[in-house]
């Protein structure tokens, strides 16, 4: 599927360079481009979810992984305020840094989507009962109770245009790391993933 999608995207790009296109024709080409990108994202998420779980375990600093993710996030979002508190400033663990970065990115991306009009994303890391605890709290719209029950199941997207695989991928990666994830949310009061 990715190969035909690349051909479609390349062809549409060439067509959009034609000077004689009407506004309606340009709008249609824009739709084809956006839908191709959306389909590519769905395929990428599906492949990530369905691939075998090969992990490259190494000694990693969770604070550094979180800092890198939040720096990228802050530079790509203008209406979201990011607050973070890491205590201590170094949190060493065994794990696959790339996979855990994906977990952090997926959770942050969902938080941003939940705060359409802007808001605050607070990320904390601390030690709790002898383990590292990381919390992602947003000031978004919250998640309806009926969706919270199934939130980590595949194809359960609460966002328009979402694939419903982001949190299923998060859950699978964390399971492979012997980690646990939970969610607390109420409509209109935001969401916290721990």
XYZ file of C-alpha atoms in Angstrom, residues 64-194:
131
model
C 16.267 12.584 28.999
C 13.753 10.712 26.808
C 10.912 12.812 28.225
C 12.882 16.058 27.824
C 13.626 15.273 24.179
C 9.955 14.516 23.484
C 8.719 17.640 25.265
C 11.262 19.863 23.480
C 9.987 18.602 20.110
C 6.441 19.130 21.295
C 7.020 22.683 22.523
C 8.570 23.659 19.195
C 5.653 22.284 17.195
C 2.746 23.697 19.238
C 2.025 27.339 19.921
C -1.215 27.193 21.914
C -0.169 24.490 24.398
C 1.795 25.250 27.545
C 4.035 22.377 28.614
C 4.993 22.035 32.265
C 7.305 19.333 33.528
C 8.688 18.238 36.841
C 11.243 15.447 37.132
C 12.220 14.345 40.618
C 15.006 13.244 40.553
C 16.597 14.771 37.450
C 18.011 11.401 36.329
C 15.861 8.250 36.202
C 17.800 5.277 34.890
C 15.931 2.190 33.670
C 16.267 -0.771 31.308
C 14.252 -0.460 28.122
C 14.031 0.336 24.453
C 14.499 4.095 24.191
C 12.925 4.393 20.738
C 9.811 2.462 21.766
C 9.423 4.459 24.974
C 9.844 7.708 23.010
C 6.925 6.518 20.877
C 4.859 5.926 24.027
C 5.614 9.441 25.280
C 4.917 10.985 21.873
C 1.577 9.151 21.470
C 0.407 10.215 24.938
C 1.463 13.832 24.349
C -0.141 13.889 20.880
C -3.435 12.671 22.312
C -3.272 15.313 25.042
C -2.750 18.043 22.445
C -5.650 16.794 20.331
C -7.852 16.847 23.444
C -6.984 20.542 23.992
C -8.114 21.980 20.655
C -8.399 25.524 21.967
C -5.150 25.366 23.910
C -4.348 24.336 27.443
C -1.695 22.917 29.730
C 0.087 19.590 29.452
C 1.785 18.709 32.740
C 4.298 15.850 32.723
C 5.775 14.580 35.971
C 8.252 11.840 36.796
C 8.836 10.655 40.336
C 9.560 7.519 42.329
C 6.520 5.693 43.706
C 6.656 2.414 45.637
C 10.165 1.673 44.355
C 9.310 2.243 40.681
C 9.416 5.180 38.294
C 6.023 6.822 37.802
C 5.342 9.120 34.857
C 2.125 11.117 34.589
C 0.737 13.016 31.591
C -2.097 15.375 32.619
C -3.994 17.624 30.210
C -6.666 20.268 30.648
C -8.679 19.018 27.679
C -12.273 17.956 27.227
C -11.870 14.639 29.057
C -12.916 11.178 27.942
C -16.467 9.840 28.221
C -16.716 6.961 30.788
C -17.877 4.431 28.170
C -14.711 5.092 26.125
C -12.344 4.935 29.125
C -13.249 1.266 29.626
C -12.024 0.327 26.128
C -9.388 2.985 25.560
C -6.427 0.600 25.148
C -8.239 -1.733 22.734
C -7.407 -1.420 19.012
C -9.614 0.798 16.831
C -11.115 2.751 19.751
C -10.365 6.308 18.659
C -11.986 9.217 20.437
C -10.671 11.655 17.823
C -12.061 12.397 14.405
C -9.657 11.028 11.829
C -7.776 8.953 14.417
C -6.792 5.380 13.651
C -7.647 4.028 17.084
C -4.252 2.350 17.323
C -2.146 4.929 19.203
C -3.099 3.835 22.714
C -3.168 0.157 21.730
C 0.460 0.591 20.607
C 1.276 2.367 23.888
C -0.290 -0.475 25.879
C 1.577 -3.163 23.945
C 4.963 -1.427 24.310
C 4.462 -0.895 28.036
C 3.355 -4.502 28.527
C 6.588 -5.668 26.890
C 8.503 -3.466 29.371
C 6.619 -4.952 32.360
C 5.126 -1.512 32.940
C 1.532 -0.615 33.764
C -0.654 2.206 32.479
C -3.867 3.630 33.870
C -6.118 6.532 32.986
C -8.310 8.889 35.002
C -10.643 11.236 33.203
C -13.915 13.072 33.476
C -15.714 15.006 30.744
C -14.780 18.683 30.980
C -12.049 18.057 33.568
C -9.128 16.734 31.539
C -7.316 13.420 31.512
C -4.335 11.916 33.301
C -2.399 8.905 32.043
C -0.050 7.284 34.587
